[in-house]
């Protein structure tokens, strides 16, 4: 009997999200907000579209998340002078103050994987995930391609 890979990936993603939410709650954040704070880092150059692409989030969902983060004083948004349709999203001082805690959680998760599995296992895992992502992406031209990185 073969494994239902999709079900296992979904379960792993759900458990990871729940764990991240529990950790984030002590800082008044959600796991998604934590991920966005980490992604923004110290940069002032990320657009809302960059966030949508990085996390594969729909524009309407991204707008809601960023509106909540803006209301919570975590990000500031301004129109992109190069493209008025885009907004540049920057972390506030409050978000930058949380970056150490955010990065610590992410680093701990990464370290746990690296302690348990050798680099060959992790490379194979990465290839499997990359293939599964391509298989299920909106870009149907990628769905039949295998990643060989």
mmCIF file of N, CA and C in Angstrom:
data_model
loop_
_atom_site.group_PDB
_atom_site.id
_atom_site.type_symbol
_atom_site.label_atom_id
_atom_site.label_comp_id
_atom_site.label_asym_id
_atom_site.label_seq_id
_atom_site.Cartn_x
_atom_site.Cartn_y
_atom_site.Cartn_z
ATOM 1 N N UNK A 1 0.845 -1.183 0.000
ATOM 2 C CA UNK A 1 0.000 0.000 0.000
ATOM 3 C C UNK A 1 0.889 1.244 0.000
ATOM 4 N N UNK A 2 0.662 2.114 -0.949
ATOM 5 C CA UNK A 2 1.503 3.304 -1.044
ATOM 6 C C UNK A 2 0.955 4.432 -0.161
ATOM 7 N N UNK A 3 1.863 5.300 0.209
ATOM 8 C CA UNK A 3 1.503 6.458 1.025
ATOM 9 C C UNK A 3 0.677 7.438 0.200
ATOM 10 N N UNK A 4 -0.224 8.140 0.854
ATOM 11 C CA UNK A 4 -0.942 9.234 0.218
ATOM 12 C C UNK A 4 -0.110 10.486 0.501
ATOM 13 N N UNK A 5 0.788 10.800 -0.431
ATOM 14 C CA UNK A 5 1.747 11.886 -0.215
ATOM 15 C C UNK A 5 1.068 13.226 -0.002
ATOM 16 N N UNK A 6 0.040 13.492 -0.768
ATOM 17 C CA UNK A 6 -0.673 14.760 -0.609
ATOM 18 C C UNK A 6 -1.249 14.922 0.778
ATOM 19 N N UNK A 7 -1.827 13.831 1.315
ATOM 20 C CA UNK A 7 -2.413 13.881 2.646
ATOM 21 C C UNK A 7 -1.321 14.121 3.698
ATOM 22 N N UNK A 8 -0.166 13.477 3.530
ATOM 23 C CA UNK A 8 0.930 13.653 4.496
ATOM 24 C C UNK A 8 1.494 15.075 4.437
ATOM 25 N N UNK A 9 1.621 15.613 3.229
ATOM 26 C CA UNK A 9 2.110 16.992 3.091
ATOM 27 C C UNK A 9 1.114 17.959 3.714
ATOM 28 N N UNK A 10 -0.177 17.743 3.471
ATOM 29 C CA UNK A 10 -1.213 18.604 4.040
ATOM 30 C C UNK A 10 -1.181 18.538 5.567
ATOM 31 N N UNK A 11 -1.047 17.327 6.114
ATOM 32 C CA UNK A 11 -0.992 17.163 7.568
ATOM 33 C C UNK A 11 0.236 17.861 8.148
ATOM 34 N N UNK A 12 1.380 17.680 7.486
ATOM 35 C CA UNK A 12 2.613 18.331 7.951
ATOM 36 C C UNK A 12 2.470 19.849 7.909
ATOM 37 N N UNK A 13 1.884 20.360 6.833
ATOM 38 C CA UNK A 13 1.700 21.813 6.707
ATOM 39 C C UNK A 13 0.750 22.331 7.783
ATOM 40 N N UNK A 14 -0.329 21.598 8.039
ATOM 41 C CA UNK A 14 -1.280 22.015 9.077
ATOM 42 C C UNK A 14 -0.630 22.020 10.459
ATOM 43 N N UNK A 15 0.127 20.960 10.756
ATOM 44 C CA UNK A 15 0.797 20.888 12.055
ATOM 45 C C UNK A 15 1.842 21.991 12.204
ATOM 46 N N UNK A 16 2.583 22.258 11.124
ATOM 47 C CA UNK A 16 3.581 23.321 11.158
ATOM 48 C C UNK A 16 2.898 24.671 11.391
ATOM 49 N N UNK A 17 1.783 24.915 10.714
ATOM 50 C CA UNK A 17 1.058 26.180 10.879
ATOM 51 C C UNK A 17 0.533 26.332 12.298
ATOM 52 N N UNK A 18 -0.025 25.251 12.845
ATOM 53 C CA UNK A 18 -0.541 25.293 14.211
ATOM 54 C C UNK A 18 0.561 25.586 15.222
ATOM 55 N N UNK A 19 1.694 24.915 15.058
ATOM 56 C CA UNK A 19 2.825 25.123 15.951
ATOM 57 C C UNK A 19 3.333 26.562 15.860
ATOM 58 N N UNK A 20 3.404 27.052 14.647
ATOM 59 C CA UNK A 20 3.869 28.426 14.436
ATOM 60 C C UNK A 20 2.879 29.421 15.053
ATOM 61 N N UNK A 21 1.581 29.156 14.906
ATOM 62 C CA UNK A 21 0.569 30.033 15.500
ATOM 63 C C UNK A 21 0.680 30.077 17.019
ATOM 64 N N UNK A 22 0.938 28.931 17.635
ATOM 65 C CA UNK A 22 1.077 28.868 19.097
ATOM 66 C C UNK A 22 2.267 29.726 19.529
ATOM 67 N N UNK A 23 3.397 29.560 18.848
ATOM 68 C CA UNK A 23 4.585 30.353 19.182
ATOM 69 C C UNK A 23 4.308 31.845 18.949
ATOM 70 N N UNK A 24 3.700 32.164 17.810
ATOM 71 C CA UNK A 24 3.448 33.562 17.435
ATOM 72 C C UNK A 24 2.492 34.252 18.407
ATOM 73 N N UNK A 25 1.543 33.499 18.964
ATOM 74 C CA UNK A 25 0.521 34.085 19.840
ATOM 75 C C UNK A 25 1.119 34.800 21.044
ATOM 76 N N UNK A 26 2.260 34.312 21.544
ATOM 77 C CA UNK A 26 2.867 34.972 22.708
ATOM 78 C C UNK A 26 3.345 36.387 22.375
ATOM 79 N N UNK A 27 3.475 36.687 21.081
ATOM 80 C CA UNK A 27 3.879 38.024 20.638
ATOM 81 C C UNK A 27 2.709 38.791 20.019
ATOM 82 N N UNK A 28 1.505 38.230 20.136
ATOM 83 C CA UNK A 28 0.326 38.874 19.572
ATOM 84 C C UNK A 28 0.268 38.774 18.053
ATOM 85 N N UNK A 29 0.901 37.739 17.514
ATOM 86 C CA UNK A 29 0.962 37.553 16.059
ATOM 87 C C UNK A 29 0.290 36.252 15.655
ATOM 88 N N UNK A 30 0.112 36.083 14.358
ATOM 89 C CA UNK A 30 -0.244 34.792 13.789
ATOM 90 C C UNK A 30 1.013 34.234 13.123
ATOM 91 N N UNK A 31 0.995 32.954 12.826
ATOM 92 C CA UNK A 31 2.126 32.350 12.132
ATOM 93 C C UNK A 31 2.376 33.003 10.786
ATOM 94 N N UNK A 32 1.306 33.345 10.083
ATOM 95 C CA UNK A 32 1.451 34.001 8.779
ATOM 96 C C UNK A 32 2.110 35.367 8.941
ATOM 97 N N UNK A 33 1.683 36.120 9.942
ATOM 98 C CA UNK A 33 2.298 37.423 10.194
ATOM 99 C C UNK A 33 3.775 37.252 10.528
ATOM 100 N N UNK A 34 4.074 36.217 11.299
ATOM 101 C CA UNK A 34 5.461 35.933 11.656
ATOM 102 C C UNK A 34 6.284 35.668 10.402
ATOM 103 N N UNK A 35 5.753 34.862 9.495
ATOM 104 C CA UNK A 35 6.459 34.552 8.247
ATOM 105 C C UNK A 35 6.687 35.802 7.409
ATOM 106 N N UNK A 36 5.690 36.661 7.361
ATOM 107 C CA UNK A 36 5.822 37.893 6.577
ATOM 108 C C UNK A 36 6.853 38.824 7.211
ATOM 109 N N UNK A 37 6.855 38.939 8.529
ATOM 110 C CA UNK A 37 7.862 39.760 9.207
ATOM 111 C C UNK A 37 9.257 39.239 8.874
ATOM 112 N N UNK A 38 9.430 37.927 8.919
ATOM 113 C CA UNK A 38 10.730 37.342 8.583
ATOM 114 C C UNK A 38 11.097 37.645 7.133
ATOM 115 N N UNK A 39 10.156 37.495 6.228
ATOM 116 C CA UNK A 39 10.414 37.747 4.813
ATOM 117 C C UNK A 39 10.797 39.203 4.562
ATOM 118 N N UNK A 40 10.104 40.115 5.211
ATOM 119 C CA UNK A 40 10.395 41.535 4.992
ATOM 120 C C UNK A 40 11.773 41.913 5.530
ATOM 121 N N UNK A 41 12.181 41.260 6.630
ATOM 122 C CA UNK A 41 13.489 41.573 7.194
ATOM 123 C C UNK A 41 13.654 43.059 7.410
ATOM 124 N N UNK A 42 14.785 43.558 7.044
ATOM 125 C CA UNK A 42 15.063 44.988 7.177
ATOM 126 C C UNK A 42 14.792 45.744 5.880
ATOM 127 N N UNK A 43 14.363 45.030 4.862
ATOM 128 C CA UNK A 43 14.205 45.615 3.530
ATOM 129 C C UNK A 43 13.035 46.596 3.454
ATOM 130 N N UNK A 44 13.183 47.549 2.606
ATOM 131 C CA UNK A 44 12.103 48.504 2.331
ATOM 132 C C UNK A 44 11.579 48.313 0.902
ATOM 133 N N UNK A 45 12.035 47.270 0.234
ATOM 134 C CA UNK A 45 11.783 47.150 -1.197
ATOM 135 C C UNK A 45 10.794 46.070 -1.611
ATOM 136 N N UNK A 46 10.104 45.431 -0.676
ATOM 137 C CA UNK A 46 9.157 44.389 -1.051
ATOM 138 C C UNK A 46 7.788 44.987 -1.347
ATOM 139 N N UNK A 47 7.179 44.500 -2.424
ATOM 140 C CA UNK A 47 5.825 44.936 -2.751
ATOM 141 C C UNK A 47 4.826 43.893 -2.266
ATOM 142 N N UNK A 48 3.564 44.281 -2.259
ATOM 143 C CA UNK A 48 2.522 43.329 -1.902
ATOM 144 C C UNK A 48 2.581 42.135 -2.854
ATOM 145 N N UNK A 49 2.843 42.391 -4.112
ATOM 146 C CA UNK A 49 2.937 41.303 -5.102
ATOM 147 C C UNK A 49 4.067 40.338 -4.754
ATOM 148 N N UNK A 50 5.196 40.863 -4.257
ATOM 149 C CA UNK A 50 6.307 39.999 -3.831
ATOM 150 C C UNK A 50 5.840 39.033 -2.736
ATOM 151 N N UNK A 51 5.062 39.541 -1.802
ATOM 152 C CA UNK A 51 4.559 38.719 -0.696
ATOM 153 C C UNK A 51 3.605 37.653 -1.235
ATOM 154 N N UNK A 52 2.733 38.051 -2.152
ATOM 155 C CA UNK A 52 1.810 37.092 -2.771
ATOM 156 C C UNK A 52 2.581 35.958 -3.442
ATOM 157 N N UNK A 53 3.630 36.310 -4.161
ATOM 158 C CA UNK A 53 4.420 35.309 -4.880
ATOM 159 C C UNK A 53 5.224 34.432 -3.917
ATOM 160 N N UNK A 54 5.829 35.031 -2.917
ATOM 161 C CA UNK A 54 6.663 34.284 -1.967
ATOM 162 C C UNK A 54 5.865 33.211 -1.226
ATOM 163 N N UNK A 55 4.640 33.558 -0.818
ATOM 164 C CA UNK A 55 3.839 32.654 -0.006
ATOM 165 C C UNK A 55 2.685 32.008 -0.774
ATOM 166 N N UNK A 56 2.583 32.312 -2.063
ATOM 167 C CA UNK A 56 1.514 31.783 -2.904
ATOM 168 C C UNK A 56 0.150 32.059 -2.268
ATOM 169 N N UNK A 57 -0.062 33.344 -1.956
ATOM 170 C CA UNK A 57 -1.310 33.802 -1.341
ATOM 171 C C UNK A 57 -2.062 34.635 -2.379
ATOM 172 N N UNK A 58 -3.358 34.483 -2.415
ATOM 173 C CA UNK A 58 -4.196 35.260 -3.349
ATOM 174 C C UNK A 58 -4.136 36.744 -2.977
ATOM 175 N N UNK A 59 -4.263 37.622 -3.979
ATOM 176 C CA UNK A 59 -4.195 39.066 -3.705
ATOM 177 C C UNK A 59 -5.191 39.535 -2.645
ATOM 178 N N UNK A 60 -6.430 39.055 -2.702
ATOM 179 C CA UNK A 60 -7.429 39.502 -1.717
ATOM 180 C C UNK A 60 -7.052 39.061 -0.300
ATOM 181 N N UNK A 61 -6.518 37.862 -0.170
ATOM 182 C CA UNK A 61 -6.087 37.373 1.141
ATOM 183 C C UNK A 61 -4.898 38.185 1.642
ATOM 184 N N UNK A 62 -3.955 38.455 0.736
ATOM 185 C CA UNK A 62 -2.779 39.243 1.106
ATOM 186 C C UNK A 62 -3.196 40.629 1.576
ATOM 187 N N UNK A 63 -4.139 41.231 0.875
ATOM 188 C CA UNK A 63 -4.632 42.560 1.259
ATOM 189 C C UNK A 63 -5.178 42.526 2.679
ATOM 190 N N UNK A 64 -5.991 41.516 3.003
ATOM 191 C CA UNK A 64 -6.569 41.410 4.353
ATOM 192 C C UNK A 64 -5.484 41.226 5.411
ATOM 193 N N UNK A 65 -4.529 40.349 5.134
ATOM 194 C CA UNK A 65 -3.440 40.104 6.095
ATOM 195 C C UNK A 65 -2.656 41.392 6.330
ATOM 196 N N UNK A 66 -2.309 42.080 5.246
ATOM 197 C CA UNK A 66 -1.511 43.308 5.377
ATOM 198 C C UNK A 66 -2.306 44.434 6.039
ATOM 199 N N UNK A 67 -3.615 44.491 5.795
ATOM 200 C CA UNK A 67 -4.437 45.507 6.471
ATOM 201 C C UNK A 67 -4.423 45.272 7.980
ATOM 202 N N UNK A 68 -4.523 43.990 8.402
ATOM 203 C CA UNK A 68 -4.473 43.670 9.835
ATOM 204 C C UNK A 68 -3.101 44.005 10.417
ATOM 205 N N UNK A 69 -2.061 43.705 9.641
ATOM 206 C CA UNK A 69 -0.706 43.995 10.118
ATOM 207 C C UNK A 69 -0.474 45.500 10.208
ATOM 208 N N UNK A 70 -1.036 46.246 9.260
ATOM 209 C CA UNK A 70 -0.907 47.700 9.286
ATOM 210 C C UNK A 70 -1.665 48.259 10.498
ATOM 211 N N UNK A 71 -2.868 47.756 10.741
ATOM 212 C CA UNK A 71 -3.657 48.207 11.893
ATOM 213 C C UNK A 71 -2.954 47.855 13.206
ATOM 214 N N UNK A 72 -2.207 46.758 13.214
ATOM 215 C CA UNK A 72 -1.468 46.343 14.404
ATOM 216 C C UNK A 72 -0.110 47.012 14.542
ATOM 217 N N UNK A 73 0.199 47.920 13.622
ATOM 218 C CA UNK A 73 1.462 48.653 13.699
ATOM 219 C C UNK A 73 2.678 47.835 13.299
ATOM 220 N N UNK A 74 2.469 46.764 12.522
ATOM 221 C CA UNK A 74 3.580 45.896 12.130
ATOM 222 C C UNK A 74 4.205 46.264 10.786
ATOM 223 N N UNK A 75 3.399 46.813 9.889
ATOM 224 C CA UNK A 75 3.917 47.209 8.581
ATOM 225 C C UNK A 75 3.364 48.573 8.197
ATOM 226 N N UNK A 76 4.092 49.215 7.308
ATOM 227 C CA UNK A 76 3.641 50.464 6.706
ATOM 228 C C UNK A 76 3.622 50.239 5.194
ATOM 229 N N UNK A 77 2.595 50.757 4.560
ATOM 230 C CA UNK A 77 2.466 50.589 3.109
ATOM 231 C C UNK A 77 2.457 51.951 2.442
ATOM 232 N N UNK A 78 3.129 52.010 1.301
ATOM 233 C CA UNK A 78 3.090 53.235 0.510
ATOM 234 C C UNK A 78 3.073 52.839 -0.964
ATOM 235 N N UNK A 79 2.573 53.713 -1.778
ATOM 236 C CA UNK A 79 2.513 53.449 -3.217
ATOM 237 C C UNK A 79 3.924 53.376 -3.783
ATOM 238 N N UNK A 80 4.122 52.441 -4.689
ATOM 239 C CA UNK A 80 5.403 52.284 -5.371
ATOM 240 C C UNK A 80 5.521 53.396 -6.403
ATOM 241 N N UNK A 81 6.553 54.246 -6.297
ATOM 242 C CA UNK A 81 6.687 55.348 -7.255
ATOM 243 C C UNK A 81 6.909 54.867 -8.692
ATOM 244 N N UNK A 82 7.416 53.643 -8.854
ATOM 245 C CA UNK A 82 7.649 53.097 -10.195
ATOM 246 C C UNK A 82 6.380 52.512 -10.804
ATOM 247 N N UNK A 83 5.448 52.089 -9.953
ATOM 248 C CA UNK A 83 4.203 51.475 -10.410
ATOM 249 C C UNK A 83 3.130 51.784 -9.382
ATOM 250 N N UNK A 84 2.322 52.776 -9.650
ATOM 251 C CA UNK A 84 1.306 53.240 -8.714
ATOM 252 C C UNK A 84 0.275 52.196 -8.345
ATOM 253 N N UNK A 85 0.203 51.109 -9.098
ATOM 254 C CA UNK A 85 -0.745 50.037 -8.781
ATOM 255 C C UNK A 85 -0.233 49.155 -7.654
ATOM 256 N N UNK A 86 1.068 49.211 -7.397
ATOM 257 C CA UNK A 86 1.685 48.373 -6.367
ATOM 258 C C UNK A 86 1.934 49.172 -5.092
ATOM 259 N N UNK A 87 1.934 48.439 -3.966
ATOM 260 C CA UNK A 87 2.263 49.054 -2.683
ATOM 261 C C UNK A 87 3.560 48.456 -2.177
ATOM 262 N N UNK A 88 4.437 49.301 -1.689
ATOM 263 C CA UNK A 88 5.668 48.844 -1.043
ATOM 264 C C UNK A 88 5.332 48.622 0.427
ATOM 265 N N UNK A 89 5.703 47.452 0.930
ATOM 266 C CA UNK A 89 5.396 47.075 2.305
ATOM 267 C C UNK A 89 6.708 47.058 3.096
ATOM 268 N N UNK A 90 6.737 47.820 4.169
ATOM 269 C CA UNK A 90 7.954 47.900 4.990
ATOM 270 C C UNK A 90 7.619 47.554 6.434
ATOM 271 N N UNK A 91 8.523 46.838 7.103
ATOM 272 C CA UNK A 91 8.299 46.543 8.525
ATOM 273 C C UNK A 91 8.462 47.811 9.350
ATOM 274 N N UNK A 92 7.660 47.940 10.380
ATOM 275 C CA UNK A 92 7.788 49.075 11.297
ATOM 276 C C UNK A 92 8.829 48.723 12.366
ATOM 277 N N UNK A 93 9.102 49.673 13.207
ATOM 278 C CA UNK A 93 10.022 49.428 14.330
ATOM 279 C C UNK A 93 9.480 48.304 15.219
ATOM 280 N N UNK A 94 8.169 48.252 15.389
ATOM 281 C CA UNK A 94 7.553 47.188 16.193
ATOM 282 C C UNK A 94 7.858 45.818 15.589
ATOM 283 N N UNK A 95 7.710 45.682 14.276
ATOM 284 C CA UNK A 95 8.000 44.402 13.598
ATOM 285 C C UNK A 95 9.490 44.080 13.673
ATOM 286 N N UNK A 96 10.322 45.087 13.473
ATOM 287 C CA UNK A 96 11.772 44.849 13.554
ATOM 288 C C UNK A 96 12.171 44.388 14.952
ATOM 289 N N UNK A 97 11.448 44.875 15.972
ATOM 290 C CA UNK A 97 11.704 44.444 17.344
ATOM 291 C C UNK A 97 11.331 42.985 17.586
ATOM 292 N N UNK A 98 10.482 42.445 16.748
ATOM 293 C CA UNK A 98 10.058 41.048 16.866
ATOM 294 C C UNK A 98 10.883 40.097 16.003
ATOM 295 N N UNK A 99 11.711 40.644 15.139
ATOM 296 C CA UNK A 99 12.436 39.812 14.167
ATOM 297 C C UNK A 99 13.361 38.784 14.822
ATOM 298 N N UNK A 100 13.981 39.109 15.932
ATOM 299 C CA UNK A 100 14.872 38.153 16.587
ATOM 300 C C UNK A 100 14.087 36.929 17.058
ATOM 301 N N UNK A 101 12.932 37.156 17.680
ATOM 302 C CA UNK A 101 12.096 36.047 18.143
ATOM 303 C C UNK A 101 11.568 35.236 16.964
ATOM 304 N N UNK A 102 11.168 35.912 15.914
ATOM 305 C CA UNK A 102 10.664 35.248 14.707
ATOM 306 C C UNK A 102 11.754 34.380 14.096
ATOM 307 N N UNK A 103 12.918 34.973 13.904
ATOM 308 C CA UNK A 103 14.030 34.254 13.280
ATOM 309 C C UNK A 103 14.477 33.088 14.144
ATOM 310 N N UNK A 104 14.423 33.252 15.468
ATOM 311 C CA UNK A 104 14.819 32.190 16.388
ATOM 312 C C UNK A 104 13.943 30.955 16.193
ATOM 313 N N UNK A 105 12.633 31.155 16.090
ATOM 314 C CA UNK A 105 11.715 30.031 15.884
ATOM 315 C C UNK A 105 12.034 29.321 14.566
ATOM 316 N N UNK A 106 12.190 30.084 13.516
ATOM 317 C CA UNK A 106 12.457 29.507 12.188
ATOM 318 C C UNK A 106 13.797 28.777 12.184
ATOM 319 N N UNK A 107 14.807 29.381 12.769
ATOM 320 C CA UNK A 107 16.128 28.737 12.851
ATOM 321 C C UNK A 107 16.071 27.440 13.660
ATOM 322 N N UNK A 108 15.302 27.440 14.757
ATOM 323 C CA UNK A 108 15.171 26.232 15.576
ATOM 324 C C UNK A 108 14.520 25.096 14.777
ATOM 325 N N UNK A 109 13.529 25.418 13.994
ATOM 326 C CA UNK A 109 12.879 24.405 13.153
ATOM 327 C C UNK A 109 13.866 23.848 12.129
ATOM 328 N N UNK A 110 14.614 24.737 11.508
ATOM 329 C CA UNK A 110 15.612 24.335 10.517
ATOM 330 C C UNK A 110 16.698 23.466 11.160
ATOM 331 N N UNK A 111 17.177 23.883 12.307
ATOM 332 C CA UNK A 111 18.221 23.142 13.018
ATOM 333 C C UNK A 111 17.745 21.750 13.409
ATOM 334 N N UNK A 112 16.486 21.634 13.841
ATOM 335 C CA UNK A 112 15.938 20.324 14.204
ATOM 336 C C UNK A 112 15.977 19.382 13.002
ATOM 337 N N UNK A 113 15.644 19.879 11.832
ATOM 338 C CA UNK A 113 15.697 19.059 10.616
ATOM 339 C C UNK A 113 17.140 18.675 10.293
ATOM 340 N N UNK A 114 18.039 19.627 10.407
ATOM 341 C CA UNK A 114 19.445 19.379 10.065
ATOM 342 C C UNK A 114 20.113 18.424 11.052
ATOM 343 N N UNK A 115 19.658 18.410 12.302
ATOM 344 C CA UNK A 115 20.197 17.467 13.291
ATOM 345 C C UNK A 115 19.709 16.051 13.025
ATOM 346 N N UNK A 116 18.484 15.938 12.552
ATOM 347 C CA UNK A 116 17.863 14.622 12.366
ATOM 348 C C UNK A 116 18.258 13.969 11.043
ATOM 349 N N UNK A 117 18.453 14.775 9.999
ATOM 350 C CA UNK A 117 18.703 14.232 8.671
ATOM 351 C C UNK A 117 20.014 14.766 8.101
ATOM 352 N N UNK A 118 20.717 13.915 7.343
ATOM 353 C CA UNK A 118 21.961 14.382 6.731
ATOM 354 C C UNK A 118 21.641 15.197 5.469
ATOM 355 N N UNK A 119 22.656 15.804 4.913
ATOM 356 C CA UNK A 119 22.449 16.714 3.778
ATOM 357 C C UNK A 119 21.877 16.005 2.560
ATOM 358 N N UNK A 120 22.183 14.711 2.399
ATOM 359 C CA UNK A 120 21.631 13.962 1.262
ATOM 360 C C UNK A 120 20.128 13.752 1.425
ATOM 361 N N UNK A 121 19.714 13.413 2.656
ATOM 362 C CA UNK A 121 18.281 13.257 2.935
ATOM 363 C C UNK A 121 17.551 14.584 2.698
ATOM 364 N N UNK A 122 18.142 15.656 3.201
ATOM 365 C CA UNK A 122 17.498 16.965 3.060
ATOM 366 C C UNK A 122 17.449 17.413 1.608
ATOM 367 N N UNK A 123 18.481 17.094 0.834
ATOM 368 C CA UNK A 123 18.477 17.435 -0.597
ATOM 369 C C UNK A 123 17.374 16.654 -1.315
ATOM 370 N N UNK A 124 17.216 15.371 -0.960
ATOM 371 C CA UNK A 124 16.155 14.557 -1.570
ATOM 372 C C UNK A 124 14.778 15.102 -1.168
ATOM 373 N N UNK A 125 14.636 15.457 0.094
ATOM 374 C CA UNK A 125 13.385 16.040 0.587
ATOM 375 C C UNK A 125 13.057 17.313 -0.178
ATOM 376 N N UNK A 126 14.054 18.158 -0.364
ATOM 377 C CA UNK A 126 13.866 19.407 -1.097
ATOM 378 C C UNK A 126 13.438 19.135 -2.539
ATOM 379 N N UNK A 127 14.053 18.137 -3.183
ATOM 380 C CA UNK A 127 13.668 17.797 -4.560
ATOM 381 C C UNK A 127 12.225 17.297 -4.622
ATOM 382 N N UNK A 128 11.837 16.478 -3.655
ATOM 383 C CA UNK A 128 10.467 15.966 -3.626
ATOM 384 C C UNK A 128 9.478 17.116 -3.451
ATOM 385 N N UNK A 129 9.754 17.999 -2.501
ATOM 386 C CA UNK A 129 8.858 19.141 -2.289
ATOM 387 C C UNK A 129 8.795 20.043 -3.519
ATOM 388 N N UNK A 130 9.947 20.299 -4.144
ATOM 389 C CA UNK A 130 9.977 21.148 -5.344
ATOM 390 C C UNK A 130 9.138 20.514 -6.454
ATOM 391 N N UNK A 131 9.239 19.211 -6.602
ATOM 392 C CA UNK A 131 8.454 18.524 -7.621
ATOM 393 C C UNK A 131 6.961 18.609 -7.297
ATOM 394 N N UNK A 132 6.598 18.376 -6.034
ATOM 395 C CA UNK A 132 5.198 18.417 -5.628
ATOM 396 C C UNK A 132 4.618 19.812 -5.835
ATOM 397 N N UNK A 133 5.405 20.833 -5.531
ATOM 398 C CA UNK A 133 4.967 22.215 -5.751
ATOM 399 C C UNK A 133 4.750 22.452 -7.242
ATOM 400 N N UNK A 134 5.701 22.044 -8.063
ATOM 401 C CA UNK A 134 5.570 22.218 -9.518
ATOM 402 C C UNK A 134 4.373 21.432 -10.042
ATOM 403 N N UNK A 135 4.178 20.236 -9.556
ATOM 404 C CA UNK A 135 3.069 19.384 -9.986
ATOM 405 C C UNK A 135 1.723 20.039 -9.711
ATOM 406 N N UNK A 136 1.654 20.801 -8.632
ATOM 407 C CA UNK A 136 0.391 21.404 -8.212
ATOM 408 C C UNK A 136 0.308 22.907 -8.437
ATOM 409 N N UNK A 137 1.284 23.471 -9.123
ATOM 410 C CA UNK A 137 1.264 24.919 -9.331
ATOM 411 C C UNK A 137 0.270 25.291 -10.417
ATOM 412 N N UNK A 138 -0.071 26.572 -10.441
ATOM 413 C CA UNK A 138 -0.986 27.085 -11.458
ATOM 414 C C UNK A 138 -0.362 27.046 -12.840
ATOM 415 N N UNK A 139 0.951 27.012 -12.892
ATOM 416 C CA UNK A 139 1.670 27.000 -14.164
ATOM 417 C C UNK A 139 1.720 25.563 -14.673
ATOM 418 N N UNK A 140 0.744 25.202 -15.493
ATOM 419 C CA UNK A 140 0.623 23.815 -15.952
ATOM 420 C C UNK A 140 1.825 23.365 -16.766
ATOM 421 N N UNK A 141 2.620 24.297 -17.292
ATOM 422 C CA UNK A 141 3.807 23.915 -18.054
ATOM 423 C C UNK A 141 4.861 23.293 -17.144
ATOM 424 N N UNK A 142 4.750 23.525 -15.822
ATOM 425 C CA UNK A 142 5.722 22.969 -14.872
ATOM 426 C C UNK A 142 5.283 21.614 -14.327
ATOM 427 N N UNK A 143 4.012 21.279 -14.461
ATOM 428 C CA UNK A 143 3.492 20.120 -13.733
ATOM 429 C C UNK A 143 4.082 18.807 -14.183
ATOM 430 N N UNK A 144 4.583 18.687 -15.369
ATOM 431 C CA UNK A 144 5.161 17.434 -15.785
ATOM 432 C C UNK A 144 6.648 17.366 -15.634
ATOM 433 N N UNK A 145 7.259 18.458 -15.238
ATOM 434 C CA UNK A 145 8.723 18.511 -15.149
ATOM 435 C C UNK A 145 9.196 18.025 -13.801
ATOM 436 N N UNK A 146 10.266 17.273 -13.811
ATOM 437 C CA UNK A 146 10.881 16.848 -12.557
ATOM 438 C C UNK A 146 12.036 17.764 -12.234
ATOM 439 N N UNK A 147 12.152 18.105 -10.972
ATOM 440 C CA UNK A 147 13.282 18.904 -10.521
ATOM 441 C C UNK A 147 14.487 17.996 -10.302
ATOM 442 N N UNK A 148 15.596 18.374 -10.838
ATOM 443 C CA UNK A 148 16.810 17.569 -10.677
ATOM 444 C C UNK A 148 17.910 18.345 -9.958
ATOM 445 N N UNK A 149 17.537 19.380 -9.206
ATOM 446 C CA UNK A 149 18.560 20.174 -8.530
ATOM 447 C C UNK A 149 19.181 19.476 -7.386
#
